[in-house]
XYZ file of C-alpha atoms in Angstrom:
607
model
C 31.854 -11.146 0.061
C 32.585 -10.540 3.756
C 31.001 -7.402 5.724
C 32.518 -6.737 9.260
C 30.457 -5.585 11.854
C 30.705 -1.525 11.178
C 30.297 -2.239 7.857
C 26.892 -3.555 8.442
C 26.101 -0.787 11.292
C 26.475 1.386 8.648
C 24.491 -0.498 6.109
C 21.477 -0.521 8.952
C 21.804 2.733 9.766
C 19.980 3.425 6.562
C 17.129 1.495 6.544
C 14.131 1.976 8.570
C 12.846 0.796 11.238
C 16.491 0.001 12.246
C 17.285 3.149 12.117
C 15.443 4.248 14.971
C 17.388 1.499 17.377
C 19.820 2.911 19.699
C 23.482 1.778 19.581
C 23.217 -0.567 22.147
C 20.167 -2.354 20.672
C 22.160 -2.420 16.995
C 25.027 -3.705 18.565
C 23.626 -6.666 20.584
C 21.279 -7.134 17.153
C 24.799 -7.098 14.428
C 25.567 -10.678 15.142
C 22.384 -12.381 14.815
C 22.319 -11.716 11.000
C 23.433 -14.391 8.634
C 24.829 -13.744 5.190
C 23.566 -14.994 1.984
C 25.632 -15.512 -0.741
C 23.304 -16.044 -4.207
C 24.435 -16.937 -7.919
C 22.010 -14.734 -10.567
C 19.156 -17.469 -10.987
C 19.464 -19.232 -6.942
C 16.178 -19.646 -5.392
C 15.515 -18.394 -1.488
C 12.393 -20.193 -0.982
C 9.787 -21.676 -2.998
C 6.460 -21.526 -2.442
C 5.125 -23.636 0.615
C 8.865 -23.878 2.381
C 8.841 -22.807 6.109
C 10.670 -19.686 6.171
C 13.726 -19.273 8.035
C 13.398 -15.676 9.214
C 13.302 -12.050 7.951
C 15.625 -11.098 4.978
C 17.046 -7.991 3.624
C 18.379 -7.334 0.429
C 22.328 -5.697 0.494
C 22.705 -6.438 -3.159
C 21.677 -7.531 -6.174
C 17.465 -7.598 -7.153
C 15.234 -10.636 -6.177
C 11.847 -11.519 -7.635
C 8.954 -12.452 -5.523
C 6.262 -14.527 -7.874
C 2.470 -15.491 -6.020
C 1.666 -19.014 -6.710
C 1.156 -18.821 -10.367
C 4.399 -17.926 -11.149
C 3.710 -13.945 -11.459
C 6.012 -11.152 -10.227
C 4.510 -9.540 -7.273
C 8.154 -7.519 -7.137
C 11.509 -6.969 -7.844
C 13.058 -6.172 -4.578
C 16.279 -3.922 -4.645
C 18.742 -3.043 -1.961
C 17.552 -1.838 1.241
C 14.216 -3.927 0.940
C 12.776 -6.390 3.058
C 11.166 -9.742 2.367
C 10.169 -13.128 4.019
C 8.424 -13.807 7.554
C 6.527 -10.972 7.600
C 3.435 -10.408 5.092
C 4.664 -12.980 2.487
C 3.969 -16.306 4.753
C 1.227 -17.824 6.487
C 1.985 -19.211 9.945
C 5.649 -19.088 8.608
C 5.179 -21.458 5.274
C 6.171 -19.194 1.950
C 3.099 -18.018 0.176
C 5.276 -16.603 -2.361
C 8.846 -17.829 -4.173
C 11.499 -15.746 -3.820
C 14.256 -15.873 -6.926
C 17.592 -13.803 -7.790
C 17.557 -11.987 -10.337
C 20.896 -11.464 -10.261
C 24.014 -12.367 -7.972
C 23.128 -11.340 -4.747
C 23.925 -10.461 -0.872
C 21.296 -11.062 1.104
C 21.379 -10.882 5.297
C 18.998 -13.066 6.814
C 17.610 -12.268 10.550
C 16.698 -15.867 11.881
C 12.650 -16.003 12.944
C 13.414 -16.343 16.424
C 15.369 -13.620 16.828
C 13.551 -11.438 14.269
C 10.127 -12.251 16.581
C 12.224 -11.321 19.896
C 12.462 -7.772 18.282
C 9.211 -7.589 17.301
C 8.257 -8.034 20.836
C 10.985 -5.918 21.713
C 10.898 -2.723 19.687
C 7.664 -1.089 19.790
C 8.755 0.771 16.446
C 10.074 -2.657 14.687
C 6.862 -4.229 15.107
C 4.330 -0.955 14.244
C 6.455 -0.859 10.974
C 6.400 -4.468 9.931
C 2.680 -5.033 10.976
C 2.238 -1.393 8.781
C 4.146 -2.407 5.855
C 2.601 -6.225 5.979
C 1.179 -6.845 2.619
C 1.868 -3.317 1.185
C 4.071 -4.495 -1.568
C 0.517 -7.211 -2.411
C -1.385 -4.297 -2.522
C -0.023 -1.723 -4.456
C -0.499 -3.593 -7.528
C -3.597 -5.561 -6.936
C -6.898 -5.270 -8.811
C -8.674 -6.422 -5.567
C -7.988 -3.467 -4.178
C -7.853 -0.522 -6.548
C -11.242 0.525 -7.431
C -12.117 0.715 -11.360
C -11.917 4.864 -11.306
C -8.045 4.450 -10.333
C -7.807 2.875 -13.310
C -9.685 4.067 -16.618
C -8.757 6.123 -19.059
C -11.350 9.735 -18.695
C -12.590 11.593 -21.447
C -12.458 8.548 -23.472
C -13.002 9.272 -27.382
C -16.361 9.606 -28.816
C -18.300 9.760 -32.025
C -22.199 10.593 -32.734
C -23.514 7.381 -34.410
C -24.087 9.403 -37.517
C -20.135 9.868 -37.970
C -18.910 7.560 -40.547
C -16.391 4.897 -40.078
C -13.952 6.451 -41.771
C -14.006 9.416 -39.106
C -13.859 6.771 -36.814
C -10.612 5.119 -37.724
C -8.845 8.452 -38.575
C -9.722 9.161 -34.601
C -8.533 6.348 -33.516
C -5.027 6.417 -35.666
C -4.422 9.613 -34.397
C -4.870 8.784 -30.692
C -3.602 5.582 -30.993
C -6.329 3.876 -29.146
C -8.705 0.670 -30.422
C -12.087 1.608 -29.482
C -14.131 4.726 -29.623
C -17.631 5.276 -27.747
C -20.704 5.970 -29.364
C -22.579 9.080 -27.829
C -25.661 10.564 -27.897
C -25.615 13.437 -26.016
C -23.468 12.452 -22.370
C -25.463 8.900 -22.864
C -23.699 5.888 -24.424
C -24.670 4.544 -27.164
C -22.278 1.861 -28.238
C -18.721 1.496 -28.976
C -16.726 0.587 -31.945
C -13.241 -1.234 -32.006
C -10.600 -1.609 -34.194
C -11.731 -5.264 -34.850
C -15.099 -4.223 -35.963
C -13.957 -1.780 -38.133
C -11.432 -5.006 -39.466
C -14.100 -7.403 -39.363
C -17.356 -5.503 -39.912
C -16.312 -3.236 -42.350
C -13.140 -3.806 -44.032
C -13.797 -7.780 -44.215
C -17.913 -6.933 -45.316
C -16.829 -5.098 -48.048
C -18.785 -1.358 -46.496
C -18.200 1.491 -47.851
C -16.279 3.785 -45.745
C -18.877 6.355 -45.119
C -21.124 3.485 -43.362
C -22.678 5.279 -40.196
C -21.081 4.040 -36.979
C -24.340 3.124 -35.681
C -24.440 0.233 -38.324
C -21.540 -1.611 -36.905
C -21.258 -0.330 -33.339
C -21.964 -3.287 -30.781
C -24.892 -1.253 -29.197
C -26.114 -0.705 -25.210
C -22.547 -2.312 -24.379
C -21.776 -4.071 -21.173
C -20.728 -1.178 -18.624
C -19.670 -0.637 -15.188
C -19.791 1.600 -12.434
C -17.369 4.045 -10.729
C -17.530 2.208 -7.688
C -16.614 -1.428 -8.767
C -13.110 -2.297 -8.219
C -10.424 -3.576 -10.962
C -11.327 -7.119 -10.838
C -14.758 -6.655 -11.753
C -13.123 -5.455 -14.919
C -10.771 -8.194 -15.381
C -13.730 -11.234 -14.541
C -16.084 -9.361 -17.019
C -13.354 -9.444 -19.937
C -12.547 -12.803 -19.565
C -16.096 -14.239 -19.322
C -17.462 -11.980 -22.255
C -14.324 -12.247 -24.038
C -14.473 -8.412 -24.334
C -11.244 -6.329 -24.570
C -12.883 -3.188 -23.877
C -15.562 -1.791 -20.651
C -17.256 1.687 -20.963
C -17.725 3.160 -17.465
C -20.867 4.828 -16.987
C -21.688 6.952 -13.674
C -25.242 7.856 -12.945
C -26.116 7.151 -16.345
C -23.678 9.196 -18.082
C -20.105 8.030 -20.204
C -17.257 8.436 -17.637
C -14.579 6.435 -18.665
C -13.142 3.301 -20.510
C -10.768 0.933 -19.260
C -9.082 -1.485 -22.039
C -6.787 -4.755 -21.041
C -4.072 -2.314 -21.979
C -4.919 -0.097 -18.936
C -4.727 -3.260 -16.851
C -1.645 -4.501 -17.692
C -0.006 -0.808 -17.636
C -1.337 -0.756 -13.894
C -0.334 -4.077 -13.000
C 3.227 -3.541 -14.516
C 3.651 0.270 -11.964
C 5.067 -0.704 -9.145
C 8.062 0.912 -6.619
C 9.857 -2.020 -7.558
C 9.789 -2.410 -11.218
C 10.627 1.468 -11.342
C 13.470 1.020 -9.371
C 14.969 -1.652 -11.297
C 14.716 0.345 -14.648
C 15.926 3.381 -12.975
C 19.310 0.893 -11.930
C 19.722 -0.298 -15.648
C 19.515 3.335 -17.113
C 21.927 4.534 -19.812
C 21.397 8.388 -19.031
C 19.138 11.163 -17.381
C 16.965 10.504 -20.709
C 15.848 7.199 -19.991
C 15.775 7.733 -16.304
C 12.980 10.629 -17.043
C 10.943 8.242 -18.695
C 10.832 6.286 -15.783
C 10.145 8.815 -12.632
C 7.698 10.227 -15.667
C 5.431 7.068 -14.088
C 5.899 8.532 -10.263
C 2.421 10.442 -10.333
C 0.596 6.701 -11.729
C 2.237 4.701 -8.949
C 0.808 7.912 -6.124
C -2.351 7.411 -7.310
C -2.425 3.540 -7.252
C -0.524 3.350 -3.830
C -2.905 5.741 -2.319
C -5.606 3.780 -3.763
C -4.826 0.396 -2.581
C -5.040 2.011 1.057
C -1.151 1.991 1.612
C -0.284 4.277 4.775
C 1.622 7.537 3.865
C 4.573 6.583 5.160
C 4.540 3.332 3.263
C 3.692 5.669 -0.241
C 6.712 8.347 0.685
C 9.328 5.726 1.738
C 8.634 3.654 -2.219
C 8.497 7.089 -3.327
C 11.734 7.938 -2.126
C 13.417 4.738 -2.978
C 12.765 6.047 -6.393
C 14.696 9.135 -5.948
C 17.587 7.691 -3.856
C 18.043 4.843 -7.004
C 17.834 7.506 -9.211
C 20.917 9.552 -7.533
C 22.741 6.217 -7.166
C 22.333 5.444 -10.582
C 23.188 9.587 -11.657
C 26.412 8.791 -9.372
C 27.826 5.954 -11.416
C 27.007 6.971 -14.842
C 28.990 9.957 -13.291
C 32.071 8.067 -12.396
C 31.948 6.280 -15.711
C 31.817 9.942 -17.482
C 34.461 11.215 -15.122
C 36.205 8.589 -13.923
C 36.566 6.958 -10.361
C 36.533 9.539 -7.622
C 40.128 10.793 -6.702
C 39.447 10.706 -2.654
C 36.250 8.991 -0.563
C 32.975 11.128 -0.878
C 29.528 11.004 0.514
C 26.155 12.277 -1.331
C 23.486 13.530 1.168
C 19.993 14.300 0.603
C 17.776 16.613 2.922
C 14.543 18.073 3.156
C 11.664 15.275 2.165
C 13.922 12.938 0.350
C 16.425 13.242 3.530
C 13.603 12.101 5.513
C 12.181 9.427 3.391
C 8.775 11.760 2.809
C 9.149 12.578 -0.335
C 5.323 13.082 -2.554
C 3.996 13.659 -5.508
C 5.491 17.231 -5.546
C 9.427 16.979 -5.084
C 12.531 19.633 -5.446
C 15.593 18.183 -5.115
C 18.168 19.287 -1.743
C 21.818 17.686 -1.883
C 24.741 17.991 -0.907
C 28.395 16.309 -0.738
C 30.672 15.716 1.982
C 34.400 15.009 0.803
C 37.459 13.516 2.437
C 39.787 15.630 4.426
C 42.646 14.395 2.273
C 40.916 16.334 -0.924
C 43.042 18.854 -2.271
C 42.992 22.429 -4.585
C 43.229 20.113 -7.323
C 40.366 17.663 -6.919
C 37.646 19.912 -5.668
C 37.299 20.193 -9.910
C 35.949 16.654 -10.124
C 33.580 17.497 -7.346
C 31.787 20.343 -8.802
C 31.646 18.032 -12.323
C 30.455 15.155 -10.434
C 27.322 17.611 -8.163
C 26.438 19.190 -11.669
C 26.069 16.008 -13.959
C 23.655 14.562 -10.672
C 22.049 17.171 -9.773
C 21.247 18.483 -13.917
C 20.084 14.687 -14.613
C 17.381 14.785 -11.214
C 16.398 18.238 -12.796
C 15.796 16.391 -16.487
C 14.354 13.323 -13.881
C 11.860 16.002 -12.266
C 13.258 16.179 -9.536
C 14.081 20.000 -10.076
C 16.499 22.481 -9.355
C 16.290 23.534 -5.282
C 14.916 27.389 -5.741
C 17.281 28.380 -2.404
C 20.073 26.768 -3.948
C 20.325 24.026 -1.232
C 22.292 21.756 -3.789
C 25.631 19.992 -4.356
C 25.958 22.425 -7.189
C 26.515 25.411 -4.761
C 30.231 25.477 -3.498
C 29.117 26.232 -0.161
C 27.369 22.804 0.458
C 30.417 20.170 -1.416
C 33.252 20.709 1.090
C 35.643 18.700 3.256
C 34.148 17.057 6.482
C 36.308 19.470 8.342
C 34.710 22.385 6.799
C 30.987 20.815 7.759
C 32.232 20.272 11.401
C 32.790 23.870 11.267
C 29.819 24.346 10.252
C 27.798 22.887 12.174
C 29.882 24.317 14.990
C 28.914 27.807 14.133
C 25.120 27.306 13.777
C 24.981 25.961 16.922
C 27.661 28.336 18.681
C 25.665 31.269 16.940
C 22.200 30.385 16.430
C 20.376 33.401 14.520
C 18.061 33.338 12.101
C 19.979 31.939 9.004
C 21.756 29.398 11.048
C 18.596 27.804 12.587
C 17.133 27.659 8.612
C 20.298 25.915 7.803
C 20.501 23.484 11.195
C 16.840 23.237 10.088
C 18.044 21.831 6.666
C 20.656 19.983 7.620
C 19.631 17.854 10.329
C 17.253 16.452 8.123
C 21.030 14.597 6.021
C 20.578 11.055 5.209
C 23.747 9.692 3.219
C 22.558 8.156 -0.457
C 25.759 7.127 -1.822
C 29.444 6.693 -1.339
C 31.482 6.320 1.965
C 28.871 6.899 4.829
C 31.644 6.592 7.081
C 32.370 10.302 6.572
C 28.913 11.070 8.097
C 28.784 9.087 11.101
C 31.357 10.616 13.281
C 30.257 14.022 12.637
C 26.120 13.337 13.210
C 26.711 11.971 16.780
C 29.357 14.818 17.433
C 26.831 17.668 16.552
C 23.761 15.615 18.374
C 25.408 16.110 21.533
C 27.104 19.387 20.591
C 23.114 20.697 20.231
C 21.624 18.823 22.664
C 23.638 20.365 25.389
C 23.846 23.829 24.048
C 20.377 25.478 25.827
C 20.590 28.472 24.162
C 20.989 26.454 20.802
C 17.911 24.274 21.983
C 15.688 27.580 22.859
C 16.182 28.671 19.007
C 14.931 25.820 17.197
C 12.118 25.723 19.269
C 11.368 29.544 18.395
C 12.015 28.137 14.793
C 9.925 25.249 15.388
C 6.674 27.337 15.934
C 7.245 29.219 13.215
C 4.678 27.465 11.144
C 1.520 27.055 12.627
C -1.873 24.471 11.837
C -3.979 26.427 9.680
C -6.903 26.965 12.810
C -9.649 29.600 12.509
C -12.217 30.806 15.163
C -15.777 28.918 15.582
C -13.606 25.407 14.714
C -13.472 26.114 11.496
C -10.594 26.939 9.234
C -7.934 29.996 8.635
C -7.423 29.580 4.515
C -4.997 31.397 2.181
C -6.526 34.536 2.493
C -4.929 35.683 -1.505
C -3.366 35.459 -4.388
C -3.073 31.859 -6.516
C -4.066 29.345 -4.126
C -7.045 31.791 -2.166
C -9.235 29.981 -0.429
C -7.477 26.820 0.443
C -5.258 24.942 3.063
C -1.674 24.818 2.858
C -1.059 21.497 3.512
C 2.804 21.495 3.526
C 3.735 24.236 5.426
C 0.582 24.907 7.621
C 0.340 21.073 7.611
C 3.181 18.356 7.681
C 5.790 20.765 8.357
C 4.738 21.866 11.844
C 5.100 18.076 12.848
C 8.395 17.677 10.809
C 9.728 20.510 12.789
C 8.520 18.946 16.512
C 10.010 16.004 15.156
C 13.409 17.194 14.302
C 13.496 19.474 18.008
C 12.637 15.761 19.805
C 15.638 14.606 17.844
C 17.680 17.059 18.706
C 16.670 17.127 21.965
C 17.338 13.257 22.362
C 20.276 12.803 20.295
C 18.305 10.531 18.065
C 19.553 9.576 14.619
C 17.196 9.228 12.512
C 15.878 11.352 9.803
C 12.168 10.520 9.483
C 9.640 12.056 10.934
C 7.512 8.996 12.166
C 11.015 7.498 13.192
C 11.988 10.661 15.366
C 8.190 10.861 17.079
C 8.368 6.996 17.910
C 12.218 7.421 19.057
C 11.418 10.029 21.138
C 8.869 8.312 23.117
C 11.218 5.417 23.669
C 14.247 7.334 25.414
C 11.484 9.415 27.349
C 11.776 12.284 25.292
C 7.891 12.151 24.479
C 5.094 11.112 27.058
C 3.679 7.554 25.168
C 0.351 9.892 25.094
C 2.014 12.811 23.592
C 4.098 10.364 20.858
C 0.621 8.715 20.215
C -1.725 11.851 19.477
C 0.975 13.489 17.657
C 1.293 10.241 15.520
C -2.560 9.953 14.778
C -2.816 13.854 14.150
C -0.001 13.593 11.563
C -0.861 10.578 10.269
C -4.735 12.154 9.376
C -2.455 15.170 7.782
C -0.551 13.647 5.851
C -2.881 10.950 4.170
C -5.197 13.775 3.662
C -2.271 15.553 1.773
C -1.937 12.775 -0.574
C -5.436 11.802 -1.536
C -5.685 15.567 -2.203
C -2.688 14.837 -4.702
C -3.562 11.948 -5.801
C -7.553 13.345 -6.944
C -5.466 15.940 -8.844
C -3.331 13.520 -11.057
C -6.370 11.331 -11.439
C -8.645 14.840 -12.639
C -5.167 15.337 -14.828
C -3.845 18.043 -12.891
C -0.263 18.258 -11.493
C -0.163 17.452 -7.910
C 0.459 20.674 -5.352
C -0.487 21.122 -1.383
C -3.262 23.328 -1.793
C -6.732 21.939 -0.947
C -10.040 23.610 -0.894
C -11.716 22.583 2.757
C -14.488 22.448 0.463
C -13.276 19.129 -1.159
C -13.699 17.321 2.595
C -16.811 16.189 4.266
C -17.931 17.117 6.984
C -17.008 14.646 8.938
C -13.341 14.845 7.338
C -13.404 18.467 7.957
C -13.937 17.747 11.812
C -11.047 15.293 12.458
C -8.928 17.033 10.684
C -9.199 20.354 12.262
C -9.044 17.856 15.417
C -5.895 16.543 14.308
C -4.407 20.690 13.826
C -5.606 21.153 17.554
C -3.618 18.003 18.166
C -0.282 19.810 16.682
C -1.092 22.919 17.722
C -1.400 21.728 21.415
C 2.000 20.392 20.909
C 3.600 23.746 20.122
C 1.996 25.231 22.816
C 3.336 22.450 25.351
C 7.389 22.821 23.585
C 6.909 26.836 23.413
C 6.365 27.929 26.987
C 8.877 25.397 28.087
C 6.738 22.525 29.333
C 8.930 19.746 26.632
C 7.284 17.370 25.503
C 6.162 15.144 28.303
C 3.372 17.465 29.042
């Protein structure tokens, strides 16, 4: 296939860290990049080739295998792969195969290091991101309490073997401990019940503790998943109690490691593409929670964990958008899917609504806007049955207000920033957080630079969002300590959302604004902001740090819920930090908070 250049400033446009270049930098970058051509089954390196540069998947999947021939990942479109974090002084530590035909667009190593050096942003996110798609699956790395199954079974060793199988039918598991009190005992699998029992000839009401392999090899909280995986294979074991200060905490069986080596971003992503219906896609984002904890775990940065995370959701749109077009048939004029809010800016957690919306040709008439509304309710029902659910304001394709004609947006937009009150700066709010997800991005482009510089140079406009902009506030109390939920569900704890990340999404989205930057996410914006002198390079790198420290705090506080078996929300007791946690953190509110200050009484951001 060809692509012409807007074509591919189009394609860029969505994927980060291009995102954040300005035109002029995108335009002198456009004809550096090479395009790769691959039959379902064509190699693009093998292990211990030098590497000719970065590449970048447009279409098609490719598999990236270590050197024994096992998937690392299936990369999808939008991905990146190659000189960065899968070589070693530029020779292939990995082989890179497609798994089916494929477009790839290959940025040559010498020009791909000249941006590095360059783009301050290019190089923080590749040097971030090195390894990350190693590490979210790795044993190595995830420590053995990420990974076993709590509350594991258990029988006194006076319950017969009978009992034992009937418990173990019923849960489908193979092994149950043996307890005596909260001490363990021994444990019983489903071979010794085969080979002990059934193949001895025992009677059925034979006492556990006559076949139970007793004091059982164990291991700690604290070791890490290939501790488990060594011990297995040397002891030929299939099965490891984990005991913590003496008492039963946990198993972890070789079907717990394979489950957690088979989660990743990737893997997800490809099932979500080959999905028959919202059914099957369900079963799939059902695994979202398991891949937070395991991402967190292997130390990923939060913006590494959101952006997988919302590759998820954006595949699962794209994939809700064809099955659409095969239900309804192709569409009858050009239209554009948008997502805002946290999937919008590529922050999307462990706690997700969904907010969409559709921009449509000019050309559609009367008669078409019917397909529209079919098309925004069979997505937006199948990201509900996906868990992505229903937006509670209604910020949805679903609503008539939000699938219109691009002329009706421009209008729009023109009135929310000719008549900024209240409702309009929740809406500009909203909406200048749009990233396109599929169809015809063309119909966005023209109208996000137009309303940039339409809001950049209205003052009054400007003035607004920054009164909206301090409208949520760090959660700081008097003697450094903390100002908590004072009532009601959540009492007692820190809003970490709205009294947290939000109060830098919002300074984010004014610097973009401000700066007539494109992009969407919030790192993107603080980082773009500093490079066109929006943002002192002090001001853009306290602001990062303090938001950073939020927002990984946010999701190890969701990720200790899913692992405790709780569904993840933004609420954490201070009471579940250290002290020394407690400290920076607070630190990292003044941080924010300083920021307001500096943007409220009309200092900017330079201050």
């Amino acid at each position: 296939m060809s692509l012409n250049q807007a074509d591919l400033m189009r394609f860029l446009a969505t994927v980060h860290p291009y995102d954040s270049l300005d035109a002029a930098r995108m335009a002198d970058l456009l004809p550096l990049f090479e395009m790769r051509a691959l039959a379902k089954g064509a190699q693009v390196y093998a292990l211990g080739d030098r590497l000719e540069g970065l590449y970048i998947v447009y279409e098609g999947e490719i598999e990236v295998s270590d050197e024994n021939g096992i998937p690392l990942s299936i990369l999808g479109t939008r991905n990146s792969f190659g000189e960065r974090g899968l070589s070693k002084d530029g020779i292939a530590v990995t082989t890179a195969v497609a798994q089916s035909d494929a477009t790839l667009l290959m940025l040559p190593k010498a020009d791909f290091d000249a941006l590095m050096r360059s783009e301050p942003a290019v190089a923080r996110f590749f040097d971030r991101s090195r390894g990350a798609a190693g590490q979210q699956n790795t044993l190595a790395t995830s420590r053995v309490e990420d990974l076993m199954t709590r509350d594991p079974a258990t029988c006194a060793a006076e319950a017969s073997v009978q009992e034992a199988a009937r418990l173990m039918a019923e849960k489908r598991i193979s092994s149950v401990c043996v307890t005596q009190g909260d001490q363990l005992a021994g444990i019983v699998t489903v071979r010794d019940i085969s080979g002990k029992v059934v193949g001895a000839g025992l009677p059925f009401d034979t006492p556990l503790g006559a076949v139970m392999t007793p004091d059982p090899i164990t291991l700690a909280t604290s070791a890490i998943g290939s501790d488990v995986l060594h011990l297995m294979m040397e002891r030929h074991i299939g099965h490891v109690p984990i005991v913590d200060a003496g008492k039963l905490a946990g198993i972890v069986t070789q079907t717990d490691l394979t489950r957690f080596q088979a989660v990743s971003s990737a893997e997800l992503v490809s099932k979500l593409s080959r999905a028959g219906s919202a059914e099957e896609m369900a079963e799939v984002t059902a695994e979202i929670p398991r891949l937070l904890v395991q991402l967190v775990a292997a130390g990923n940065r939060h913006e590494v964990v959101t952006r997988l995370i919302t590759d998820i959701a954006d595949t699962a749109t794209r994939r809700l958008l064809a099955l659409a077009e095969e239900k309804l048939g192709p569409a009858p004029v050009p239209y554009l899917w948008l997502a805002c809010g946290s999937q919008g800016r590529q922050e999307q957690t462990g706690v997700s609504d969904q907010d969409n919306c559709l921009m449509l040709s000019d050309a559609v008439t009367d008669d078409q806007m019917g397909y529209f509304r079919d098309l925004a309710r069979f997505v937006c029902d199948g990201l509900n049955t996906c868990g992505y659910v229903y937006c509670p304001g209604d910020m949805m394709a679903t609503n008539p207000q939000w699938c219109q004609p691009v002329r009706v947006w421009r209008e729009y937009f023109r009135g929310w920033i000719a008549k900024p009150d209240p409702m309009a700066q929740m809406l500009a709010s909203v909406m200048f957080d749009l990233r396109p997800i599929g169809g015809d991005s063309a119909l966005f482009d023209g109208l996000q630079a137009e309303t940039l510089a339409a809001a950049a140079r209205n003052s009054i406009f400007v003035a607004h969002m920054v009164s909206n902009s301090l409208k949520h506030t760090p959660p700081l109390g008097l003697l450094r300590g903390f100002a908590t939920i004072r009532s009601g569900e959540h009492r007692n704890t820190l809003d970490l959302k709205h009294n947290g990340v939000v109060p830098v999404v919002d300074l984010g989205r004014l610097y973009a604004i401000q700066g007539r930057l494109t992009p969407a996410n919030t790192r993107a914006r603080i980082e773009a902001a500093e490079s066109v002198g929006v943002l002192s390079a002090s001001g853009a790198r306290d602001l990062l740090d303090a938001y950073d420290l939020i927002a990984e705090t946010r999701l190890a506080h969701q990720a200790r819920q899913i692992k405790a078996g709780h569904a993840p929300d933004n609420f954490m007791p201070p009471s579940d930090l250290s002290d020394f946690e407690r400290s920076h953190l607070r630190d990292a509110f003044v941080v924010v908070k300083t920021m307001q200050s500096a943007v409220g009484h009309g200092r900017g951001a330079l201050s």
